[in-house]
mmCIF file of C-alpha atoms in Angstrom:
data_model
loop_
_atom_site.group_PDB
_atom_site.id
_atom_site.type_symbol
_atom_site.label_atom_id
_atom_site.label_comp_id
_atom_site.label_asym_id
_atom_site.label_seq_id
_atom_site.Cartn_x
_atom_site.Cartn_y
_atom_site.Cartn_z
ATOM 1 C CA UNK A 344 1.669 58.930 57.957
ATOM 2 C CA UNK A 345 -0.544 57.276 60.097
ATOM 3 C CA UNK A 346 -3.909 55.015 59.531
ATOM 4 C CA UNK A 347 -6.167 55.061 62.565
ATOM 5 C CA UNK A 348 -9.300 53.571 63.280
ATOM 6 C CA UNK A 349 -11.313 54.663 66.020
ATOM 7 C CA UNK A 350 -12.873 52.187 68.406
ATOM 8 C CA UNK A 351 -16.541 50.992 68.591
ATOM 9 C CA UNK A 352 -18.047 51.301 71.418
ATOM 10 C CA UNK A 353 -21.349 49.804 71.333
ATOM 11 C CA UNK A 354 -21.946 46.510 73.323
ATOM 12 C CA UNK A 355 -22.772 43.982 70.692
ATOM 13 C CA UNK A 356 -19.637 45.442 68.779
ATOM 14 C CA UNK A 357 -17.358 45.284 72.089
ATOM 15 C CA UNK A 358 -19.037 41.948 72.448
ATOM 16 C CA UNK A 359 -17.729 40.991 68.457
ATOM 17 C CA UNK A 360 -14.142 42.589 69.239
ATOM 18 C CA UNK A 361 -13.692 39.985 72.239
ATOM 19 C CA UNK A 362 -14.859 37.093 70.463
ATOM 20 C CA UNK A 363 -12.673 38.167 67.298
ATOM 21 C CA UNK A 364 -9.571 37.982 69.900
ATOM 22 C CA UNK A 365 -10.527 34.896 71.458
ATOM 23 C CA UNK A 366 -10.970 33.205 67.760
ATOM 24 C CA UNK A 367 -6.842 34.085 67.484
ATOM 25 C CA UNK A 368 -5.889 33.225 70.415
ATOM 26 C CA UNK A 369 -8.124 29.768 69.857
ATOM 27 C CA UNK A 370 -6.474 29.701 66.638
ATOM 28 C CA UNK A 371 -2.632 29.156 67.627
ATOM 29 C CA UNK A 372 -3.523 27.485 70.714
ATOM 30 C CA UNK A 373 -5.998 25.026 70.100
ATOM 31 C CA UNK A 374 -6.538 24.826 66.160
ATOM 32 C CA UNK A 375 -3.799 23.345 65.370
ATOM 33 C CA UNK A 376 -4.366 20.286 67.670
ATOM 34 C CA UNK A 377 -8.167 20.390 66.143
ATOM 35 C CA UNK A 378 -6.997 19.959 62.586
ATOM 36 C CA UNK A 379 -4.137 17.531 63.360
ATOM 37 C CA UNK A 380 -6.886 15.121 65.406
ATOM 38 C CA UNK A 381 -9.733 16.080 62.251
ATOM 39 C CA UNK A 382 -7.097 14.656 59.738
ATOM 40 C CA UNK A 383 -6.449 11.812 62.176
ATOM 41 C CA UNK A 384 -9.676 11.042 62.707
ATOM 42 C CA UNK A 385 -11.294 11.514 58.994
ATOM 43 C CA UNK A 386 -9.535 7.786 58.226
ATOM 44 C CA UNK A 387 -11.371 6.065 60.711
ATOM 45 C CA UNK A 388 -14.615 7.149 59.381
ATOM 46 C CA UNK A 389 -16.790 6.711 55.981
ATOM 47 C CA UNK A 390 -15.221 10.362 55.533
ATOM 48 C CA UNK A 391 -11.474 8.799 55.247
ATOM 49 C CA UNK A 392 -10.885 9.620 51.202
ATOM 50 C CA UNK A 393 -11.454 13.212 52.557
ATOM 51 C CA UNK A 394 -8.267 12.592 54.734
ATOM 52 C CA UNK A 395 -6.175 10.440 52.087
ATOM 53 C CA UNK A 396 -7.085 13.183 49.121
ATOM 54 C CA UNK A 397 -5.297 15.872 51.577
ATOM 55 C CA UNK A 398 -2.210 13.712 52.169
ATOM 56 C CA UNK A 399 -1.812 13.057 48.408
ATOM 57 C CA UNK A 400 -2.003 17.023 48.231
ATOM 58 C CA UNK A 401 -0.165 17.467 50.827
ATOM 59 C CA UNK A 402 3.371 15.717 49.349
ATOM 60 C CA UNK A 403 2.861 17.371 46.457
ATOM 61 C CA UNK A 404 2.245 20.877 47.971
ATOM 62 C CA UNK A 405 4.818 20.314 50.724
ATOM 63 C CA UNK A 406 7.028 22.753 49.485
ATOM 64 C CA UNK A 407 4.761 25.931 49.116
ATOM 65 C CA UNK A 408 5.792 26.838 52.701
ATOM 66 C CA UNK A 409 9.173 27.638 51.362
ATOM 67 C CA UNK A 410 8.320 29.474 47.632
ATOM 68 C CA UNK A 411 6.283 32.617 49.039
ATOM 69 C CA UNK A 412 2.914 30.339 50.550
ATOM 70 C CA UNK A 413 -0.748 31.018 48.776
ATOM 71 C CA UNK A 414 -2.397 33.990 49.803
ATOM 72 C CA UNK A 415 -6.117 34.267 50.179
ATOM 73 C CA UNK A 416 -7.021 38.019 50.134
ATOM 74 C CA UNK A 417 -10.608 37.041 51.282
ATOM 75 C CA UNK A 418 -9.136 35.669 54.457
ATOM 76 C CA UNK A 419 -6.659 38.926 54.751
ATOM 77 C CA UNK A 420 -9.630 41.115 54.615
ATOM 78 C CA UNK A 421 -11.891 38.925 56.380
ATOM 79 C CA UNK A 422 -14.063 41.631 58.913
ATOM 80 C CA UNK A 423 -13.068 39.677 62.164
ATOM 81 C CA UNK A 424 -9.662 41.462 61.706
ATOM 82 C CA UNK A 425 -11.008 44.734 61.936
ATOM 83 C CA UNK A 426 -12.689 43.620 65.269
ATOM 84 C CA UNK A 427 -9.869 42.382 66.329
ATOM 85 C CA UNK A 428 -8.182 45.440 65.708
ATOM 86 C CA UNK A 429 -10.834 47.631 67.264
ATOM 87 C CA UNK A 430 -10.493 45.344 70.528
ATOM 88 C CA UNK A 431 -6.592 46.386 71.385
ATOM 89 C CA UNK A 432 -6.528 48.629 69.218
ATOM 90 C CA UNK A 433 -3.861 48.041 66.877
ATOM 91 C CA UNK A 434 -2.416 50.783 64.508
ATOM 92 C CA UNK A 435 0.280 50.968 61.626
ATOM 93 C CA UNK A 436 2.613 53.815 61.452
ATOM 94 C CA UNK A 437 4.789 54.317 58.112
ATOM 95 C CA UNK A 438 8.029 56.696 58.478
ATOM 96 C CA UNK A 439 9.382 56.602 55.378
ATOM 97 C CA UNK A 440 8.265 55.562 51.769
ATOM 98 C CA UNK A 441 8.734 51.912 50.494
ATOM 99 C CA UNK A 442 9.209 51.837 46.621
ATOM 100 C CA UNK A 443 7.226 48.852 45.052
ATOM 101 C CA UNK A 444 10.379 48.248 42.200
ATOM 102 C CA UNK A 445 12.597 46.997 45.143
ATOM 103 C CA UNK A 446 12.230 44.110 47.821
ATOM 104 C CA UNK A 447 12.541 44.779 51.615
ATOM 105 C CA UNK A 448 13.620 43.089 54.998
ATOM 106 C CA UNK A 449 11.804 44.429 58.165
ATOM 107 C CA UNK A 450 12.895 43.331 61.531
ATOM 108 C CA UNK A 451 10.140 43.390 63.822
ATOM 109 C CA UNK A 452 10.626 43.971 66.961
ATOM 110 C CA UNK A 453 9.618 43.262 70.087
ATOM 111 C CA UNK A 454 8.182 39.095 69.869
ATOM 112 C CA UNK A 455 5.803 40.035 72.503
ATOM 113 C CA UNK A 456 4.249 36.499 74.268
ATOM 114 C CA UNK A 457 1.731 35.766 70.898
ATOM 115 C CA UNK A 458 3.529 38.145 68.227
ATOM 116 C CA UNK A 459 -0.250 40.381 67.993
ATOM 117 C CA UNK A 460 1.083 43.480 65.639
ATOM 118 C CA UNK A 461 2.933 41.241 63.679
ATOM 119 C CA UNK A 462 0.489 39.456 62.869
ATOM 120 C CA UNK A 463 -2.300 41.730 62.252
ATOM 121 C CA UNK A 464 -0.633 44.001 60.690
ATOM 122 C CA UNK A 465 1.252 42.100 58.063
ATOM 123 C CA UNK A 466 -1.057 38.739 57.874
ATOM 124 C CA UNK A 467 -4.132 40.725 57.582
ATOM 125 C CA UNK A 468 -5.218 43.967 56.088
ATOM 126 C CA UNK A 469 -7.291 45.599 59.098
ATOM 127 C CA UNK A 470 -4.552 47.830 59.954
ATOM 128 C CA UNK A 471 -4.358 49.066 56.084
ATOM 129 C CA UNK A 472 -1.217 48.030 55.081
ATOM 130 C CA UNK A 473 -1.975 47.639 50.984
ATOM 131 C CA UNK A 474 -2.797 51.786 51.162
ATOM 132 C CA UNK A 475 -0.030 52.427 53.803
ATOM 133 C CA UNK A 476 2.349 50.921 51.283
ATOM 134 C CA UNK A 477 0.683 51.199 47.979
ATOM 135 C CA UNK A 478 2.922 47.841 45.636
ATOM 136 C CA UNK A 479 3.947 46.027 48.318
ATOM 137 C CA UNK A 480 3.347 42.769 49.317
ATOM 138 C CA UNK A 481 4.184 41.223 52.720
ATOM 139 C CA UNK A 482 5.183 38.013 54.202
ATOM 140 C CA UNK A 483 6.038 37.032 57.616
ATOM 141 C CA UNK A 484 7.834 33.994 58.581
ATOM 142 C CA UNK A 485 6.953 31.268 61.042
ATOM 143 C CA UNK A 486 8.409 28.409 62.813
ATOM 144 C CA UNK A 487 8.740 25.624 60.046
ATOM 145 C CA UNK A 488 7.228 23.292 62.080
ATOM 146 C CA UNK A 489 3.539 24.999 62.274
ATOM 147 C CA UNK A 490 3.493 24.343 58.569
ATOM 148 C CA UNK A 491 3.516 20.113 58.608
ATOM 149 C CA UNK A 492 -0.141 20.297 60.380
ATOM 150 C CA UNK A 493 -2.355 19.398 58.619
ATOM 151 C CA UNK A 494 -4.910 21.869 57.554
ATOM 152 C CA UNK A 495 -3.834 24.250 59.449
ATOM 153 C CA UNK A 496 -0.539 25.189 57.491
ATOM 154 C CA UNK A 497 -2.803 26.090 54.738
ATOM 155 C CA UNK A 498 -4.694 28.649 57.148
ATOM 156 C CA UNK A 499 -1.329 30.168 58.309
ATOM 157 C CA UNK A 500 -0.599 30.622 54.514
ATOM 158 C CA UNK A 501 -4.025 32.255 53.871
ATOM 159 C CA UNK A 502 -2.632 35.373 55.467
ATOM 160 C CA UNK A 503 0.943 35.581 53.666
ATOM 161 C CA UNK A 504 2.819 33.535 56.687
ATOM 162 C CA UNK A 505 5.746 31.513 55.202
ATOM 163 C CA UNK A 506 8.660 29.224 56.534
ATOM 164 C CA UNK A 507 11.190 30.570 58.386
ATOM 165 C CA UNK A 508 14.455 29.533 57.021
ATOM 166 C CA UNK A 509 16.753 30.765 54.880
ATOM 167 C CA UNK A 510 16.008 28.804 51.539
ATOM 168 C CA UNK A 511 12.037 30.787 52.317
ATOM 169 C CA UNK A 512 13.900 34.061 52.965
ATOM 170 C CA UNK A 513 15.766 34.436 49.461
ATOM 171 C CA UNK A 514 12.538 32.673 47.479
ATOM 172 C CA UNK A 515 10.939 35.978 48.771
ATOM 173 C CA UNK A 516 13.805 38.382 48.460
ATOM 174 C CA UNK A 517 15.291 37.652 45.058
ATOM 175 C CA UNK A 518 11.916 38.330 43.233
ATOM 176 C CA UNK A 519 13.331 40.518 40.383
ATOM 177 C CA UNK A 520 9.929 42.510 40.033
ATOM 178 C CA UNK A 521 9.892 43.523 43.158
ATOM 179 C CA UNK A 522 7.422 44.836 45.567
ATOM 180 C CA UNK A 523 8.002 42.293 48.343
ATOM 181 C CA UNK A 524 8.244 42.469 52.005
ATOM 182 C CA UNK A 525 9.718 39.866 53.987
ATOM 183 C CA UNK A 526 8.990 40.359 57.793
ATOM 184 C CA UNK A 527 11.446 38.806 60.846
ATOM 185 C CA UNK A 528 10.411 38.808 64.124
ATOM 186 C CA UNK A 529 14.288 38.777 64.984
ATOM 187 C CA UNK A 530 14.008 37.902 68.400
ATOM 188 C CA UNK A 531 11.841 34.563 67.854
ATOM 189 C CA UNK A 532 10.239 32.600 70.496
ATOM 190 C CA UNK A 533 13.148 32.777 72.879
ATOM 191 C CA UNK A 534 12.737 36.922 73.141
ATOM 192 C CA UNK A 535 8.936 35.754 74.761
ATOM 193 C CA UNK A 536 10.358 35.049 78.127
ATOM 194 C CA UNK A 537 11.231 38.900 78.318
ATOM 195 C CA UNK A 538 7.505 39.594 77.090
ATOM 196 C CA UNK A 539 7.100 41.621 80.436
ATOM 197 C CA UNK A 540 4.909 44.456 80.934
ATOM 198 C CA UNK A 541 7.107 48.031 80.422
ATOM 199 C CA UNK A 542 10.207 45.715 79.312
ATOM 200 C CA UNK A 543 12.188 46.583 76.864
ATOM 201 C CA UNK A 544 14.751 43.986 76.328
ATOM 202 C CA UNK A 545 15.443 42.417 72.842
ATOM 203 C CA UNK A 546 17.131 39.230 71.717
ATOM 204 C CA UNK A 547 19.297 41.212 69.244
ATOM 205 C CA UNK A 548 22.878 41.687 69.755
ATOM 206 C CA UNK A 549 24.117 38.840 68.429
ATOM 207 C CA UNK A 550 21.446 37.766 66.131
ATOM 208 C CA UNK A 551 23.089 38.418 62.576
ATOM 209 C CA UNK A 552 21.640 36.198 60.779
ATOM 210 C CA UNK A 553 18.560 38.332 59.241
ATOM 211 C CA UNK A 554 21.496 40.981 58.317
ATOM 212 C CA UNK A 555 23.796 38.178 56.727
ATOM 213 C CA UNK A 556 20.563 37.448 54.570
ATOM 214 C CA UNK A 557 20.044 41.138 53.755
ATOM 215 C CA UNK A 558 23.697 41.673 52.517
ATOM 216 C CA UNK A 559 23.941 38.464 50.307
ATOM 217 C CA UNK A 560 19.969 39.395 48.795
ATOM 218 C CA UNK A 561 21.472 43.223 48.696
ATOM 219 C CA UNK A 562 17.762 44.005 50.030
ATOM 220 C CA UNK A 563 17.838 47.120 52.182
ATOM 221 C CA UNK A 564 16.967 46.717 56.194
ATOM 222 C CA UNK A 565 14.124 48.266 57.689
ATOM 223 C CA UNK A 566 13.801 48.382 61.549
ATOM 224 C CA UNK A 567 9.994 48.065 62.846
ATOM 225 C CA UNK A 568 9.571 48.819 66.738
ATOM 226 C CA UNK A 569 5.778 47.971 68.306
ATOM 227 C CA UNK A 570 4.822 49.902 71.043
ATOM 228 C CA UNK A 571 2.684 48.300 73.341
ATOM 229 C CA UNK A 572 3.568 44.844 72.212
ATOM 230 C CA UNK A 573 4.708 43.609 75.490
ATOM 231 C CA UNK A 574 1.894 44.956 77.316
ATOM 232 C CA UNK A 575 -0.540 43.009 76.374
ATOM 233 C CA UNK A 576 -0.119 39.974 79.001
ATOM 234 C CA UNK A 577 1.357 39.182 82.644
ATOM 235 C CA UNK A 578 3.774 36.923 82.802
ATOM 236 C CA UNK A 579 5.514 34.678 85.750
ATOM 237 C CA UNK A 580 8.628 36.445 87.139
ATOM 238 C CA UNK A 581 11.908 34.340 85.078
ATOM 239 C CA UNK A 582 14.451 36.443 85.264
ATOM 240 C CA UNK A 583 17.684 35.363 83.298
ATOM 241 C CA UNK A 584 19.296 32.925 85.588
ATOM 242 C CA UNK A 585 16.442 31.567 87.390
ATOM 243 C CA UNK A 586 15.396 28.394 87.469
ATOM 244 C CA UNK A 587 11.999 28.664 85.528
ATOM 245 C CA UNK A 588 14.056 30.341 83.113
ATOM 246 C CA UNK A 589 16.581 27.702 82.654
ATOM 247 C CA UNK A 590 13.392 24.998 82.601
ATOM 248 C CA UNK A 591 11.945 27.442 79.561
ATOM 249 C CA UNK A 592 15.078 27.187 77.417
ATOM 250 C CA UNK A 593 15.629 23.566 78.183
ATOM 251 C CA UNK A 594 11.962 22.609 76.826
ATOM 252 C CA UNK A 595 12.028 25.550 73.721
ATOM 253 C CA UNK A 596 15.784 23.132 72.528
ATOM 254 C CA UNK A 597 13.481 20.224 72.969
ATOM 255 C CA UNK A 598 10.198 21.819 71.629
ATOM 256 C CA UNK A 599 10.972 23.995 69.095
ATOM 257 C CA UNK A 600 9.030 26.952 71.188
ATOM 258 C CA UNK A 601 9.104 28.844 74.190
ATOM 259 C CA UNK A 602 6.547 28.023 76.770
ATOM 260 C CA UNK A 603 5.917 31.637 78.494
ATOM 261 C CA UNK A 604 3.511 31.036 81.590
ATOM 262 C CA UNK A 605 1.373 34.072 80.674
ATOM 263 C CA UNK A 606 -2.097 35.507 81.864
ATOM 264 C CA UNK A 607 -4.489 38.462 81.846
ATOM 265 C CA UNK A 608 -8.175 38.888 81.607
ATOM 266 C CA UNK A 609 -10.978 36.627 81.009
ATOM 267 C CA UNK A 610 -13.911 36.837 78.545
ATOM 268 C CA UNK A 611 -16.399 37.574 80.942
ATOM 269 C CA UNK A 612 -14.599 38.735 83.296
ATOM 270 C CA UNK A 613 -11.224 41.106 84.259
ATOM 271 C CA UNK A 614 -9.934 38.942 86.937
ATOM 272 C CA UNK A 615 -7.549 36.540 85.424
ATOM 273 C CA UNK A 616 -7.250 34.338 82.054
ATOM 274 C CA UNK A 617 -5.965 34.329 78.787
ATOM 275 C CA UNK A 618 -7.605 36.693 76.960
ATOM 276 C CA UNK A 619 -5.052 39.684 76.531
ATOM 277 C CA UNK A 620 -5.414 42.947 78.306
ATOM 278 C CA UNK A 621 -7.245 45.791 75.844
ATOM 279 C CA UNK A 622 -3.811 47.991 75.640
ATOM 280 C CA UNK A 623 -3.190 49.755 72.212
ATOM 281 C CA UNK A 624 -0.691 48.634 70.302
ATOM 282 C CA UNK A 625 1.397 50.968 67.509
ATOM 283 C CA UNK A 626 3.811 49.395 64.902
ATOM 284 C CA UNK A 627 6.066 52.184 63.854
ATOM 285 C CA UNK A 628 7.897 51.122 60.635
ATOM 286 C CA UNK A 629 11.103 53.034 59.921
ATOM 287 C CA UNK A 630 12.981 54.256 57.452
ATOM 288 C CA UNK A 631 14.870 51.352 54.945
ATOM 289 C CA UNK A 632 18.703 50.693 55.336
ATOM 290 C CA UNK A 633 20.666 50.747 52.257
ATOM 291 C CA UNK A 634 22.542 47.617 51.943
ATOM 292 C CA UNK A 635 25.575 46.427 49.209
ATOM 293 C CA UNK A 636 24.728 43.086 47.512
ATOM 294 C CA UNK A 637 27.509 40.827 49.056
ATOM 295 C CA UNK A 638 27.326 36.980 47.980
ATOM 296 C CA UNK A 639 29.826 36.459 50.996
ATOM 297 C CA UNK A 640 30.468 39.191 53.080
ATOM 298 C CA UNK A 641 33.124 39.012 55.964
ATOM 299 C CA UNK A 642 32.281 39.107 59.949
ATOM 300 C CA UNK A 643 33.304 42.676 59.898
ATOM 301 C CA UNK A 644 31.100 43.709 56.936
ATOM 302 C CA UNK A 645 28.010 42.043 58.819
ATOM 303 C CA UNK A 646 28.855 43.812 62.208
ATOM 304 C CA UNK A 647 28.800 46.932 60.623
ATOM 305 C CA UNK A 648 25.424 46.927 59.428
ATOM 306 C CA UNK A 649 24.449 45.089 62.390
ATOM 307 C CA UNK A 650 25.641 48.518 64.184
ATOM 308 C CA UNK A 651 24.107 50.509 62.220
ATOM 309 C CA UNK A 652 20.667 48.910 62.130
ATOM 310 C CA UNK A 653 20.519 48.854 65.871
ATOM 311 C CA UNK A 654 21.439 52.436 65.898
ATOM 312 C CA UNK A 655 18.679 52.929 63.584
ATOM 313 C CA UNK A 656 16.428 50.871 65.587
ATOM 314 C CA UNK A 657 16.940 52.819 68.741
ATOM 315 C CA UNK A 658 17.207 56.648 67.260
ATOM 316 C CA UNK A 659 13.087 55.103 65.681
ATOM 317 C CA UNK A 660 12.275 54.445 69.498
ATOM 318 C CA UNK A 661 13.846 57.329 71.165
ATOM 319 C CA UNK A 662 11.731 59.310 68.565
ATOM 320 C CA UNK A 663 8.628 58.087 69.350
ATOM 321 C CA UNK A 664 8.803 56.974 72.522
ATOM 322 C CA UNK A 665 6.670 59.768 74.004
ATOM 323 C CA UNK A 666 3.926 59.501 72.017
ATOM 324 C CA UNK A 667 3.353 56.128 73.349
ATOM 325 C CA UNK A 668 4.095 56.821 77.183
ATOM 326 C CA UNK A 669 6.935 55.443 77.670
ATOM 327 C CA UNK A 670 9.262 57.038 80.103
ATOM 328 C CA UNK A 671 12.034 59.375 79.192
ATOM 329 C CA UNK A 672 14.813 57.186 81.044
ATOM 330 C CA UNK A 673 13.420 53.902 79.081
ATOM 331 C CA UNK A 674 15.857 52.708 76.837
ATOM 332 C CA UNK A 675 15.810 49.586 74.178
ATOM 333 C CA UNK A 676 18.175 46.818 75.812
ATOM 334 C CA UNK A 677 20.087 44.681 73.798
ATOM 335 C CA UNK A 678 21.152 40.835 74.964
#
């Protein structure tokens, strides 16, 4: 079953689409430094008990990150998502039924250089997730370190983002009513540097951690492949090995993130800048993985549902591959 949402194609629309894009891409690139230098700069003026009321909130809040964030379905439903949709577009494809009495784990894959179906179609409701999957709620994790801005972490939890470690993870997962999805982009940052047009590389075989988490939560796996993801941007050649390469993974230990030197169109122009390239985009969602509740399950238990989800993972992208023009000999690759 598929939700689809056919582009508009008058200017001023066109005209609201770009600007919709450009207000996310503004929003993890420059927003953050905005609200960190507002909350700086609050104290030094007659406004400062705006700045010292948020820091008194902020210890005590400190932890939401980490117990499931705060939600604001406004926000999620806010129309600049459905421009933003309309721009690419984006679309969310369901495989298989989710029931809303048990709790999920999707691996999404690929990262992609700015992680655009992710978050669209989990943080926001443009692509129609709520009637897609009628019960269920979704998160998707984030670095923990976007969340101790100022401001800005409570805008990333607006839209259902949480922390990404584990403690987050099993807050979300051991909910004994149910109905929640907790969404991994399994590659991280690192699997950015492959973000190349028509690659399909993924960070995957020996990240186990997300499966570890599944078996000890007994939450069943479900594999998510986006078509189109990597598409979206150019990227400077940095093959494994190279030495931009080895400069990327030396500043993402020291950083936190990876630092892909990426570029496409402008906004008034097709030539070259950092607006991304108006490709479509499909997130096909497969079918859940049942998984045996484990408190501490042995190497050999983990690699074989490791095994088995990337089998899954590849028989979902072999299947639709075509639909999305991807060439017959194109194959998921797994470092």
């Amino acid at each position: 079953m598929k939700i689809e949402f056919a582009p508009r194609s008058v200017p001023l629309q066109r005209r609201l689409q770009t600007a919709s894009v450009a207000q996310w891409i503004f929003s993890f690139l420059g927003l953050a430094q905005c609200c960190t230098a507002a909350f700086i700069g609050l104290f030094f003026t007659r406004f400062w008990l705006i700045s010292a009321l948020y820091a008194a909130w902020w210890l005590i809040d400190r932890e939401k990150p980490s117990k499931g964030g705060r939600r604001i379905h406004v926000l999620r439903n806010c129309v600049v998502w459905r421009y933003m949709r309309d721009y690419f577009p984006i679309t969310l494809m369901k495989t298989a039924e989710l029931d809303p009495r048990q709790n999920y784990l999707v691996g999404f894959h690929p990262h992609g250089v700015l992680a655009a179906g992710a978050f669209l179609n989990f943080c926001t409701e443009a692509s129609g997730f709520s009637k897609l999957f009628p019960g269920i709620t979704p998160h998707l994790m984030m670095l923990s370190l976007w969340f101790r801005i100022p401001f800005f972490r409570d805008y990333l939890m607006s839209g259902g983002l949480v922390s990404s470690n584990k403690e987050s993870a099993s807050y979300v997962l051991q909910k004994p009513e149910g109905g929640n999805l907790l969404a991994i982009i399994v590659g991280g940052a690192q699997e950015a540097l492959d973000a190349h047009p028509g690659s399909f590389t993924l960070l995957l075989k020996n990240r186990k951690g997300f499966v570890r988490l599944a078996i000890q939560n007994g939450t069943p796996l479900v594999p998510a492949f986006s078509f189109g993801e990597n598409d979206l941007f150019d990227q400077v050649n940095n093959p494994r090995g190279s030495c931009l390469r080895r400069i990327q993974h030396f500043l993402q230990k020291i950083m936190g993130i990876s630092l892909p030197l990426f570029h496409a169109r402008g906004i008034f122009q097709y030539s070259f800048g950092l607006m991304p390239y108006r490709r479509p985009i499909c997130t096909v969602v497969g079918k859940p993985i049942p998984v045996q509740k484990k408190n501490k399950p042995s190497e050999e238990e983990v690699d074989q549902v490791h095994q088995r989800y990337l089998n899954e993972l590849s028989e979902l992208f072999e299947k639709h591959k075509a639909k999305y023009n991807v060439p017959e000999d194109c194959h998921l690759e797994f470092v």
